[in-house]
Coordinates of C-alpha atoms in Angstrom, one line a residue:
Chain A
M1 CA 0.7 27.3 34.1
S2 CA -0.5 26.4 30.5
E3 CA -3.8 24.6 30.2
V4 CA -4.1 20.9 30.0
V5 CA -4.5 19.7 26.1
L6 CA -4.7 15.8 27.0
S7 CA -5.7 14.6 29.8
L8 CA -5.8 10.6 30.6
E9 CA -8.4 9.8 33.8
D10 CA -8.3 6.8 35.6
V11 CA -8.3 5.3 33.3
V12 CA -8.5 0.7 33.3
A13 CA -7.7 -0.7 30.3
G14 CA -6.1 -4.2 29.1
Y15 CA -6.0 -6.6 25.8
G16 CA -8.8 -9.2 25.4
R17 CA -9.9 -10.6 28.7
A18 CA -6.6 -10.0 30.6
A19 CA -6.1 -8.7 33.5
P20 CA -5.8 -4.9 33.4
V21 CA -2.5 -3.3 32.2
L22 CA -3.8 0.4 33.5
R23 CA -5.5 0.5 36.7
G24 CA -6.9 3.7 37.1
L25 CA -3.5 5.7 35.6
T26 CA -4.5 9.6 35.6
V27 CA -1.9 11.9 33.4
P28 CA -2.8 15.5 32.3
V29 CA -0.4 17.1 29.4
R30 CA 0.2 20.5 29.5
A31 CA 0.6 22.7 26.3
G32 CA 4.0 23.6 25.3
E33 CA 5.6 20.8 28.2
V34 CA 6.5 17.7 27.5
V35 CA 5.6 14.5 30.3
C36 CA 7.9 11.9 30.8
L37 CA 6.2 8.5 31.6
V38 CA 9.0 6.1 32.9
G39 CA 8.8 2.8 34.5
P40 CA 10.0 -1.1 34.2
N41 CA 8.9 -3.3 31.1
G42 CA 4.8 -4.5 31.7
A43 CA 4.2 -0.9 33.8
G44 CA 1.5 0.1 30.8
K45 CA 3.6 2.6 29.4
S46 CA 2.8 1.8 25.8
T47 CA -0.2 0.9 26.1
A48 CA -1.3 4.4 28.0
L49 CA -0.4 5.8 24.1
K50 CA -2.9 3.7 23.0
V51 CA -5.6 4.5 24.8
A52 CA -4.7 7.8 24.2
S53 CA -4.7 7.7 20.7
G54 CA -7.4 5.6 20.1
L55 CA -5.8 2.4 19.2
L56 CA -7.5 0.2 22.4
A57 CA -10.7 1.1 23.7
P58 CA -10.6 1.7 27.4
R59 CA -12.9 -0.4 30.0
S60 CA -13.5 2.6 32.1
G61 CA -12.0 5.9 32.7
R62 CA -12.1 8.7 29.9
V63 CA -9.1 10.5 27.8
L64 CA -9.9 14.5 26.9
L65 CA -8.5 16.5 24.6
D66 CA -8.8 20.0 24.9
G67 CA -11.5 19.6 27.3
R68 CA -13.7 17.3 24.9
D69 CA -13.8 13.4 25.6
V70 CA -12.8 11.8 22.9
T71 CA -12.2 7.8 24.4
G72 CA -12.8 4.9 22.3
L73 CA -12.7 7.5 19.2
P74 CA -11.0 6.0 16.2
P75 CA -6.9 7.2 16.0
Q76 CA -7.8 8.5 12.4
R77 CA -10.7 10.8 14.1
L78 CA -8.3 12.1 17.1
L79 CA -5.6 12.8 14.0
A80 CA -8.1 15.0 12.8
L81 CA -8.8 16.9 16.1
G82 CA -4.7 17.3 17.2
L83 CA -3.4 14.2 18.9
A84 CA -0.8 12.4 16.7
H85 CA 1.0 9.5 17.9
V86 CA 4.5 8.1 16.6
L87 CA 4.6 5.0 17.1
Q88 CA 7.2 2.8 18.6
G89 CA 10.1 1.4 16.3
H90 CA 10.8 3.0 12.8
S91 CA 7.0 3.0 11.0
V92 CA 8.5 5.0 8.1
F93 CA 6.2 3.8 4.9
R94 CA 10.1 2.4 4.2
E95 CA 9.5 1.9 0.2
M96 CA 7.9 5.4 -0.3
T97 CA 9.9 8.6 -0.5
V98 CA 10.4 11.0 2.4
A99 CA 8.4 13.4 0.3
E100 CA 5.8 10.4 0.2
N101 CA 5.6 9.9 3.8
V102 CA 5.4 13.3 4.6
R103 CA 2.5 14.3 2.4
L104 CA 0.7 10.7 4.1
G105 CA 0.7 12.9 7.1
G106 CA -1.4 15.4 5.8
Y107 CA -3.4 12.8 3.8
T108 CA -6.2 14.6 5.3
V109 CA -5.6 17.7 3.8
R110 CA -7.6 19.0 1.0
D111 CA -6.4 22.6 1.0
Q112 CA -3.4 22.5 -1.6
A113 CA -1.8 25.9 -0.6
R114 CA -2.0 25.0 3.0
L115 CA -0.9 21.8 2.8
N116 CA 2.4 23.6 1.0
A117 CA 2.7 25.5 3.9
R118 CA 3.0 22.8 6.2
I119 CA 5.6 20.9 4.5
E120 CA 7.4 24.0 4.1
A121 CA 7.1 24.2 7.9
V122 CA 8.0 21.2 8.8
K123 CA 11.0 20.8 6.4
E124 CA 12.1 24.4 8.5
L125 CA 11.9 21.9 11.6
F126 CA 13.6 18.7 10.8
P127 CA 16.4 20.2 7.5
V128 CA 16.9 16.4 6.7
V129 CA 13.4 16.0 5.8
G130 CA 14.3 18.6 3.1
E131 CA 18.0 17.5 2.4
R132 CA 16.6 14.1 1.8
W133 CA 13.3 14.7 0.5
G134 CA 13.4 12.4 -2.8
S135 CA 15.6 9.4 -1.3
M136 CA 13.2 5.9 -0.6
A137 CA 13.0 6.1 3.2
G138 CA 13.7 2.9 4.2
L139 CA 17.5 3.7 3.1
L140 CA 17.6 6.4 5.4
S141 CA 19.3 6.0 8.9
G142 CA 17.9 5.5 12.2
G143 CA 18.0 8.9 13.4
Q144 CA 16.6 10.5 10.0
Q145 CA 13.5 7.8 10.1
K146 CA 12.9 8.9 13.0
Q147 CA 12.8 12.7 12.3
V148 CA 10.7 11.9 9.3
E149 CA 8.4 10.6 11.7
F150 CA 8.4 13.7 13.6
A151 CA 7.3 15.6 10.6
R152 CA 4.6 13.5 9.5
A153 CA 2.7 13.5 13.1
L154 CA 3.5 17.1 12.8
M155 CA 1.7 18.0 9.3
L156 CA -1.3 18.5 10.4
E157 CA -0.2 21.1 13.7
P158 CA -1.3 18.5 16.4
S159 CA -1.6 20.0 19.4
V160 CA -0.8 17.3 21.1
V161 CA 2.2 14.1 19.7
L162 CA 2.5 10.7 21.5
L163 CA 6.1 9.5 21.5
D164 CA 6.3 5.5 21.9
E165 CA 10.3 4.8 22.6
P166 CA 11.7 7.6 20.2
S167 CA 15.5 7.3 20.8
M168 CA 14.6 2.9 20.4
G169 CA 17.8 1.1 18.4
L170 CA 19.8 4.8 17.9
D171 CA 23.5 5.5 18.8
P172 CA 23.5 8.0 21.5
R173 CA 24.6 11.1 18.7
N174 CA 21.1 10.4 16.3
T175 CA 19.6 10.1 20.6
Q176 CA 20.8 13.8 21.3
V177 CA 19.4 14.7 17.9
V178 CA 15.9 13.1 18.4
F179 CA 16.0 14.4 22.0
D180 CA 16.7 18.2 21.0
R181 CA 13.8 17.6 18.1
I182 CA 11.0 16.5 21.0
D183 CA 12.7 20.1 23.0
L184 CA 11.7 22.0 19.8
M185 CA 8.5 20.7 19.3
R186 CA 8.0 22.0 22.7
R187 CA 9.0 25.4 22.1
T188 CA 6.5 25.7 19.4
G189 CA 3.7 25.0 21.6
V190 CA 3.2 21.5 21.1
A191 CA 2.3 19.2 24.2
V192 CA 4.3 15.6 24.2
L193 CA 3.6 12.7 25.4
L194 CA 6.8 10.5 25.7
V195 CA 7.4 6.9 26.9
E196 CA 11.1 6.4 26.9
Q197 CA 13.3 3.6 28.0
N198 CA 16.2 6.0 28.8
A199 CA 14.4 7.1 31.6
R200 CA 17.4 9.5 32.9
R201 CA 17.9 11.1 29.9
A202 CA 14.4 11.8 29.2
L203 CA 14.0 12.9 32.6
E204 CA 16.7 15.8 31.7
M205 CA 14.4 17.1 29.1
A206 CA 11.1 16.8 30.4
D207 CA 8.7 19.2 32.7
L208 CA 6.7 16.4 34.4
G209 CA 8.4 13.0 35.7
C210 CA 5.5 10.0 36.1
V211 CA 7.1 6.5 37.5
L212 CA 4.3 4.3 36.0
D213 CA 4.4 0.3 39.0
L214 CA 1.8 -1.7 37.9
G215 CA -0.5 0.2 36.0
R216 CA -0.9 3.5 38.1
V217 CA 1.2 6.5 38.2
H218 CA 3.4 5.4 41.4
I219 CA 5.7 8.6 41.5
S220 CA 5.0 12.0 39.6
G221 CA 6.6 15.5 40.0
P222 CA 8.6 17.9 38.1
A223 CA 10.8 16.0 36.0
R224 CA 14.5 17.0 36.9
E225 CA 13.8 16.8 40.9
L226 CA 12.4 13.3 39.3
A227 CA 15.3 12.2 37.4
A228 CA 17.9 12.6 41.0
D229 CA 15.1 10.8 42.9
P230 CA 17.1 7.3 44.5
R231 CA 13.1 6.1 44.7
L232 CA 13.5 6.4 40.7
G233 CA 16.3 3.8 40.0
R234 CA 14.2 1.0 42.4
L235 CA 10.8 1.5 40.7
Y236 CA 12.7 1.3 37.0
L237 CA 14.9 -1.8 38.0
G238 CA 11.7 -3.5 38.4
G239 CA 12.2 -3.6 42.3
A240 CA 9.6 -3.7 45.0
P241 CA 8.7 -0.3 45.1
A242 CA 9.8 2.0 48.2
S243 CA 7.3 3.0 50.8
Chain B
M1 CA 16.3 9.3 -18.4
H2 CA 13.4 12.1 -18.8
T3 CA 14.3 11.8 -22.9
V4 CA 14.6 7.6 -22.5
S5 CA 11.0 7.4 -20.5
R6 CA 9.3 10.0 -22.9
V7 CA 10.6 8.2 -26.0
L8 CA 10.4 4.5 -25.3
P9 CA 6.2 4.2 -24.9
L10 CA 5.9 5.9 -27.9
L11 CA 9.0 3.7 -29.8
L12 CA 6.6 1.0 -28.2
A13 CA 3.5 2.1 -29.4
A14 CA 5.2 2.5 -33.0
L15 CA 6.4 -1.3 -32.5
A16 CA 2.6 -2.3 -31.9
I17 CA 0.6 -0.6 -34.5
A18 CA 3.2 -2.2 -37.0
Y19 CA 3.3 -5.4 -36.0
P20 CA 0.5 -7.1 -37.8
W21 CA 1.6 -6.1 -40.6
A22 CA 5.2 -6.9 -40.4
V23 CA 4.9 -10.3 -39.4
P24 CA 5.1 -12.9 -42.3
N25 CA 1.9 -14.3 -40.8
Y26 CA -2.0 -14.1 -39.3
Y27 CA -0.9 -16.9 -36.9
L28 CA 2.1 -14.5 -35.5
V29 CA -0.8 -12.0 -35.6
Y30 CA -3.3 -14.1 -33.6
A31 CA -0.4 -15.0 -31.3
G32 CA 0.6 -11.9 -31.1
A33 CA -3.3 -10.1 -30.2
L34 CA -3.3 -13.5 -27.3
T35 CA 0.0 -11.6 -25.9
V36 CA -1.5 -8.0 -25.6
M37 CA -4.9 -9.7 -24.7
Y38 CA -2.9 -10.9 -21.7
A39 CA -0.4 -7.4 -20.7
A40 CA -3.6 -5.5 -20.7
M41 CA -5.2 -8.1 -18.6
S42 CA -1.8 -8.1 -16.3
T43 CA -1.8 -4.7 -16.1
S44 CA -5.3 -4.2 -14.9
W45 CA -4.3 -6.8 -12.5
N46 CA -1.6 -4.9 -11.3
L47 CA -3.9 -1.6 -10.3
L48 CA -5.0 -4.0 -7.4
G49 CA -1.4 -6.5 -6.4
G50 CA 0.9 -3.5 -7.6
F51 CA -0.4 -1.0 -5.7
T52 CA -2.2 -3.3 -3.0
G53 CA -0.1 -5.8 -2.5
Y54 CA -3.4 -8.0 -2.2
V55 CA -3.1 -11.1 -4.9
S56 CA -6.2 -12.6 -6.2
L57 CA -7.1 -15.3 -8.3
G58 CA -10.3 -13.7 -8.8
H59 CA -10.0 -12.0 -11.4
S60 CA -10.5 -15.2 -14.0
A61 CA -14.0 -14.3 -12.3
F62 CA -14.4 -11.1 -13.8
F63 CA -13.1 -12.0 -17.0
G64 CA -15.4 -15.5 -17.8
L65 CA -18.2 -12.7 -16.5
G66 CA -17.1 -10.0 -18.9
A67 CA -17.0 -12.6 -21.9
Y68 CA -20.4 -14.5 -20.8
G69 CA -22.1 -10.7 -20.1
T70 CA -21.5 -9.8 -23.8
G71 CA -22.0 -12.7 -25.1
L72 CA -25.1 -12.8 -23.4
L73 CA -26.5 -8.9 -24.7
V74 CA -25.4 -10.0 -28.2
V75 CA -27.0 -13.4 -28.3
R76 CA -30.2 -13.2 -26.3
L77 CA -31.1 -9.0 -26.3
G78 CA -29.5 -8.6 -29.7
V79 CA -27.5 -5.9 -28.1
P80 CA -24.7 -3.9 -30.8
W81 CA -21.7 -5.5 -29.9
A82 CA -20.0 -2.3 -28.9
V83 CA -22.9 -2.0 -26.7
A84 CA -23.0 -4.8 -25.0
L85 CA -18.6 -4.9 -24.4
L86 CA -19.0 -1.7 -22.4
V87 CA -22.5 -2.8 -20.8
S88 CA -21.2 -6.0 -19.2
A89 CA -18.4 -4.6 -18.3
L90 CA -20.2 -1.6 -16.0
L91 CA -22.6 -4.3 -14.9
V92 CA -19.3 -6.7 -13.8
T93 CA -17.8 -3.9 -12.4
V94 CA -20.7 -3.3 -10.2
F95 CA -21.1 -6.8 -9.1
A96 CA -17.0 -6.3 -8.4
V97 CA -18.2 -3.6 -5.8
G98 CA -20.3 -5.6 -3.9
V99 CA -17.5 -8.2 -4.4
G100 CA -14.7 -6.4 -3.5
I101 CA -16.3 -5.2 -0.1
A102 CA -16.8 -8.6 1.0
A103 CA -13.9 -10.0 0.5
V104 CA -11.2 -7.1 1.3
R105 CA -11.7 -7.2 4.5
V106 CA -9.4 -10.7 4.3
R107 CA -5.9 -10.3 4.2
G108 CA -2.7 -12.2 2.9
A109 CA -3.7 -16.0 2.3
S110 CA -7.3 -15.5 3.3
F111 CA -8.1 -13.2 0.3
V112 CA -6.1 -15.4 -2.2
I113 CA -8.9 -18.3 -1.1
V114 CA -12.0 -15.9 -0.6
S115 CA -11.2 -14.6 -4.4
L116 CA -10.6 -18.4 -5.7
A117 CA -13.9 -19.0 -4.3
L118 CA -15.1 -16.9 -6.2
V119 CA -14.4 -18.3 -9.5
S120 CA -15.6 -21.5 -8.6
M121 CA -18.6 -20.3 -7.6
M122 CA -19.1 -18.5 -10.9
N123 CA -18.1 -21.7 -13.2
L124 CA -20.9 -23.7 -11.1
V125 CA -23.8 -21.0 -11.8
V126 CA -22.9 -20.2 -15.3
Q127 CA -22.2 -24.3 -15.7
G128 CA -25.5 -25.1 -13.6
W129 CA -27.6 -22.4 -16.0
R130 CA -28.0 -24.0 -18.8
S131 CA -31.4 -22.6 -20.5
L132 CA -29.6 -19.3 -20.1
T133 CA -25.6 -19.7 -20.7
G134 CA -25.8 -23.1 -22.5
G135 CA -24.4 -25.0 -19.5
S136 CA -21.2 -26.7 -19.9
T137 CA -21.8 -27.0 -24.6
G138 CA -21.0 -23.4 -24.0
L139 CA -22.2 -20.4 -25.9
Q140 CA -21.3 -19.1 -29.8
V141 CA -20.9 -15.3 -30.2
P142 CA -21.4 -14.0 -33.8
S143 CA -18.3 -12.5 -34.6
P144 CA -19.0 -8.9 -35.0
F145 CA -16.6 -8.4 -38.1
P146 CA -19.1 -11.1 -40.7
G147 CA -17.3 -9.4 -43.9
L148 CA -13.6 -9.7 -42.2
H149 CA -11.9 -13.6 -42.8
R150 CA -10.3 -15.5 -40.1
G151 CA -6.7 -13.8 -40.7
Q152 CA -8.5 -10.3 -40.9
T153 CA -9.7 -10.6 -38.0
H154 CA -7.3 -11.3 -35.5
I155 CA -5.8 -7.7 -37.3
V156 CA -8.5 -5.7 -35.7
F157 CA -8.9 -7.9 -31.9
F158 CA -5.1 -6.9 -32.1
Y159 CA -5.9 -3.4 -32.5
L160 CA -8.6 -3.2 -29.8
F161 CA -6.7 -4.9 -27.4
L162 CA -3.8 -2.7 -28.0
A163 CA -6.5 0.0 -27.6
L164 CA -7.3 -1.6 -24.3
L165 CA -3.9 -2.1 -23.3
A166 CA -3.2 1.6 -23.3
L167 CA -6.1 2.6 -21.2
A168 CA -5.0 0.1 -18.9
L169 CA -1.6 1.6 -18.9
L170 CA -2.5 5.0 -18.9
S171 CA -4.8 4.0 -15.8
W172 CA -2.3 2.5 -14.1
W173 CA 0.1 5.8 -14.6
Y174 CA -2.5 8.4 -13.7
V175 CA -3.2 6.0 -10.2
S176 CA 0.5 6.1 -9.9
R177 CA 0.6 10.1 -9.5
S178 CA -2.5 10.7 -7.5
R179 CA -3.4 11.1 -4.1
F180 CA -5.5 7.4 -4.5
G181 CA -2.1 5.7 -5.6
A182 CA -0.1 7.0 -2.6
G183 CA -3.4 5.6 -0.5
L184 CA -3.0 2.3 -2.4
R185 CA 0.7 2.6 -1.6
A186 CA 0.6 3.2 2.1
I187 CA -2.4 0.1 1.9
R188 CA 0.3 -2.1 0.7
E189 CA 3.3 -1.3 2.8
D190 CA 0.7 -0.5 6.5
E191 CA -2.5 -1.1 6.3
D192 CA -3.1 0.0 9.4
K193 CA -1.2 2.8 9.8
A194 CA -2.2 4.1 6.8
E195 CA -6.2 3.6 7.8
S196 CA -4.6 5.7 11.6
L197 CA -2.7 8.7 8.4
G198 CA -6.6 9.2 7.4
V199 CA -6.8 7.1 4.3
P200 CA -9.9 5.5 4.0
T201 CA -9.1 2.1 3.8
A202 CA -11.4 -0.3 3.1
A203 CA -13.3 2.5 -0.2
Y204 CA -10.1 3.1 -1.5
K205 CA -9.5 -1.4 -1.5
V206 CA -12.9 -1.9 -3.4
A207 CA -12.1 1.4 -6.0
A208 CA -8.9 -0.6 -7.1
F209 CA -10.5 -4.0 -7.2
A210 CA -13.1 -2.7 -8.9
L211 CA -10.9 -0.5 -11.4
S212 CA -8.9 -3.5 -12.5
A213 CA -12.2 -5.9 -12.3
L214 CA -13.7 -3.3 -15.3
F215 CA -10.5 -3.6 -17.9
V216 CA -10.3 -7.7 -17.4
A217 CA -14.1 -7.9 -17.9
L218 CA -13.6 -5.6 -21.5
A219 CA -10.7 -7.7 -22.3
G220 CA -13.2 -10.6 -21.8
G221 CA -16.0 -9.2 -23.5
L222 CA -13.6 -8.7 -26.6
Y223 CA -12.4 -12.5 -26.0
A224 CA -15.6 -13.4 -26.4
L225 CA -16.5 -11.3 -30.0
W226 CA -13.1 -12.7 -31.0
F227 CA -13.0 -16.3 -30.4
G228 CA -16.9 -16.6 -31.1
S229 CA -17.1 -19.7 -29.0
L230 CA -17.1 -20.0 -24.8
D231 CA -16.3 -22.1 -22.8
P232 CA -17.2 -22.0 -19.3
I233 CA -14.0 -24.7 -18.2
F234 CA -11.8 -22.4 -20.3
V235 CA -13.1 -18.9 -19.1
F236 CA -13.4 -19.6 -15.7
S237 CA -10.0 -20.8 -15.4
I238 CA -7.7 -20.4 -12.3
L239 CA -4.9 -20.4 -14.8
I240 CA -6.2 -17.2 -16.6
A241 CA -6.2 -15.6 -13.2
S242 CA -2.5 -17.4 -12.3
F243 CA -0.7 -15.8 -16.0
M244 CA -1.9 -12.4 -15.1
V245 CA 0.2 -12.8 -11.4
L246 CA 2.7 -14.8 -12.8
M247 CA 3.3 -12.4 -15.6
S248 CA 3.1 -9.0 -13.2
L249 CA 5.6 -11.0 -10.5
L250 CA 8.0 -11.8 -13.2
G251 CA 8.1 -8.3 -14.8
G252 CA 8.0 -6.5 -11.7
V253 CA 4.7 -5.0 -9.6
R254 CA 5.8 -2.2 -8.9
H255 CA 6.4 -1.0 -12.5
L256 CA 4.4 0.5 -15.2
Y257 CA 5.6 -1.8 -17.7
G258 CA 6.2 -4.9 -15.4
P259 CA 2.9 -7.0 -16.6
L260 CA 3.4 -5.3 -20.0
L261 CA 7.1 -7.0 -19.9
G262 CA 5.9 -10.4 -18.3
A263 CA 3.5 -10.9 -21.1
L264 CA 5.6 -10.2 -23.3
I265 CA 7.6 -13.2 -22.4
V266 CA 5.0 -15.4 -21.3
A267 CA 2.5 -15.4 -23.4
P268 CA 4.5 -16.2 -26.4
A269 CA 6.4 -18.9 -24.5
G270 CA 3.1 -20.1 -23.6
E271 CA 2.4 -20.6 -27.5
Y272 CA 6.0 -22.1 -27.9
F273 CA 5.2 -24.6 -25.4
L274 CA 2.0 -25.7 -27.0
I275 CA 3.5 -25.9 -30.4
A276 CA 6.4 -28.1 -29.0
L277 CA 5.0 -30.1 -26.6
G278 CA 1.3 -30.2 -27.9
E279 CA -2.2 -29.7 -26.4
T280 CA -0.8 -31.7 -22.8
Q281 CA -0.6 -30.5 -19.2
I282 CA 3.4 -29.9 -19.8
H283 CA 3.6 -26.3 -20.8
L284 CA 1.4 -25.9 -17.8
T285 CA 4.4 -27.9 -15.8
A286 CA 6.8 -24.9 -17.7
T287 CA 4.8 -22.3 -16.5
G288 CA 4.8 -23.3 -12.9
L289 CA 8.3 -23.6 -12.9
V290 CA 8.8 -20.4 -14.3
L291 CA 6.8 -18.9 -11.3
V292 CA 8.9 -20.6 -9.3
L293 CA 11.8 -19.6 -10.3
V294 CA 10.9 -15.8 -10.4
V295 CA 9.5 -16.5 -6.9
L296 CA 12.7 -17.7 -5.5
F297 CA 15.3 -15.4 -7.8
M298 CA 14.1 -12.3 -8.9
P299 CA 10.8 -11.9 -6.1
D300 CA 10.7 -8.2 -6.8
G301 CA 10.4 -8.8 -11.1
I302 CA 13.2 -8.0 -14.0
L303 CA 12.6 -4.2 -14.0
A304 CA 13.5 -4.5 -10.2
R305 CA 16.9 -5.4 -11.1
F306 CA 17.6 -2.4 -14.3
T307 CA 16.1 0.6 -11.8
R308 CA 18.3 1.8 -9.5
R309 CA 16.9 3.0 -6.0
R310 CA 16.6 7.1 -6.0
A311 CA 18.7 7.6 -3.3
G312 CA 21.2 5.4 -1.6
P313 CA 21.6 4.2 2.0
S314 CA 22.9 7.2 4.2
I315 CA 26.1 7.9 4.7
P316 CA 27.6 10.3 7.7
D317 CA 27.9 13.4 7.1
E318 CA 31.4 13.8 8.7
S319 CA 34.5 10.6 9.1
A320 CA 35.6 10.5 12.5
G321 CA 38.8 12.4 12.1
Q322 CA 36.4 15.3 11.1
R323 CA 34.8 15.1 14.8
L324 CA 37.6 14.4 16.6
Q325 CA 39.4 17.7 15.7
G326 CA 39.8 19.9 18.1
V327 CA 39.8 16.9 21.2
T328 CA 42.8 16.5 22.8
R329 CA 44.0 13.1 25.0

């Protein structure tokens, strides 16, 4: 079994003075694996990603990246350490070209040769990036924009990528493309922590599945087994957790 | 297209250089110098406004401080005019760094209000410090070219403002192609996202603010030397920055030549309204009306209408027929 590269340990987190959204969440993510968080709205899936990427400081608990405690570090520091976060919805810079978007992913890289090598690598992973290199990112289809976001996220060769609802708003065909690309990332050794409303589809391709309820993992296990678990439907539909 | 983009600047430069000798009287040289001054200032303003989306009305303060700084160095300390111009602009830039550190912490309407407050404060300081600045009676600055008559002075300052405009355009062009420029444009689109990608947003905004203040301060200094009479009510007027904003918006803030085009329309129009309507406030109403029309009908400016997007909307690679090939019911 590969080593754990990202670990959320007993994380309690919330917004302002409101009750915590995450109430003791523990999730390990291993290199070359896709871990999928599913659950009803308000279960804390996106909040878990925000804590992991430094967008939200936890009230207690720890975030470990490659064994190092990175709890509360800002997103740009975590990015430099190898953790990239692709936000929910379309987060390309719409009035900038695909080229400019991708280059922004490697903004902290000063070495031009390394930057060019990374550009070639992401173009190979996501051919549409090369095909639409000079196009305004805002003019691309939803699926293409998502691939540009993935390419941007991979510019710094992260060891972990956090994906928040990557198939949101996409038609089935583009959804398939997006899931294929996630699989491709996994095969290059990247660890992926995935939040997805399309639970069954995501669990079919993930390695580990975690069903969140009220801010903690209620059920977890091999993703394919979880996809067939009857409790999933009940939890995911918002009913009371099965005992 | 590439040929046009290379020939156009040369053609514009040749026309601009020939202008003072092609017009029939010195009044038109004066109007041309005023237009080029506003073009330089709005291009400078656009280094901040166009790249980052931060709308500053505080640039009137940098104009006024550049003017008074140059004037005071010449009048009180006897510094040669060229040295005074540069020292004053550098001091204003350092001041802008300090102001920028505080001002760019806020965004949107809050930033506009902070920048407005800066102009009012500077106006009060200059008016209140009578022993140094002459207060509300103003400051008289001797002409740097006493041997020239007024019309000839207009010609000299036309070229000085033209050089400043060239410098501002060159800076904008250079920034637009730089890593710094890409960071600034990312700030304009989504500051938080830009920061999460490692763009040093705070430092970049302050740098853009200060760079844009530098050229406006130089314009203010040249204005002081040109007009020779500084009135704090005019040089610290919100109207000056409003003109920079209007010219940039009208021409197009996303384009190198946008503010220049805006200045070529608004500044001569302002002069025309002054002549046609006299020294009344009606010309300001006309200016305000233009601003409203621009925001309503051309929010991206004139040049945006004429520049095509680099690529059209995405079209699926295959037709439905191609996709259904081999599929039987």
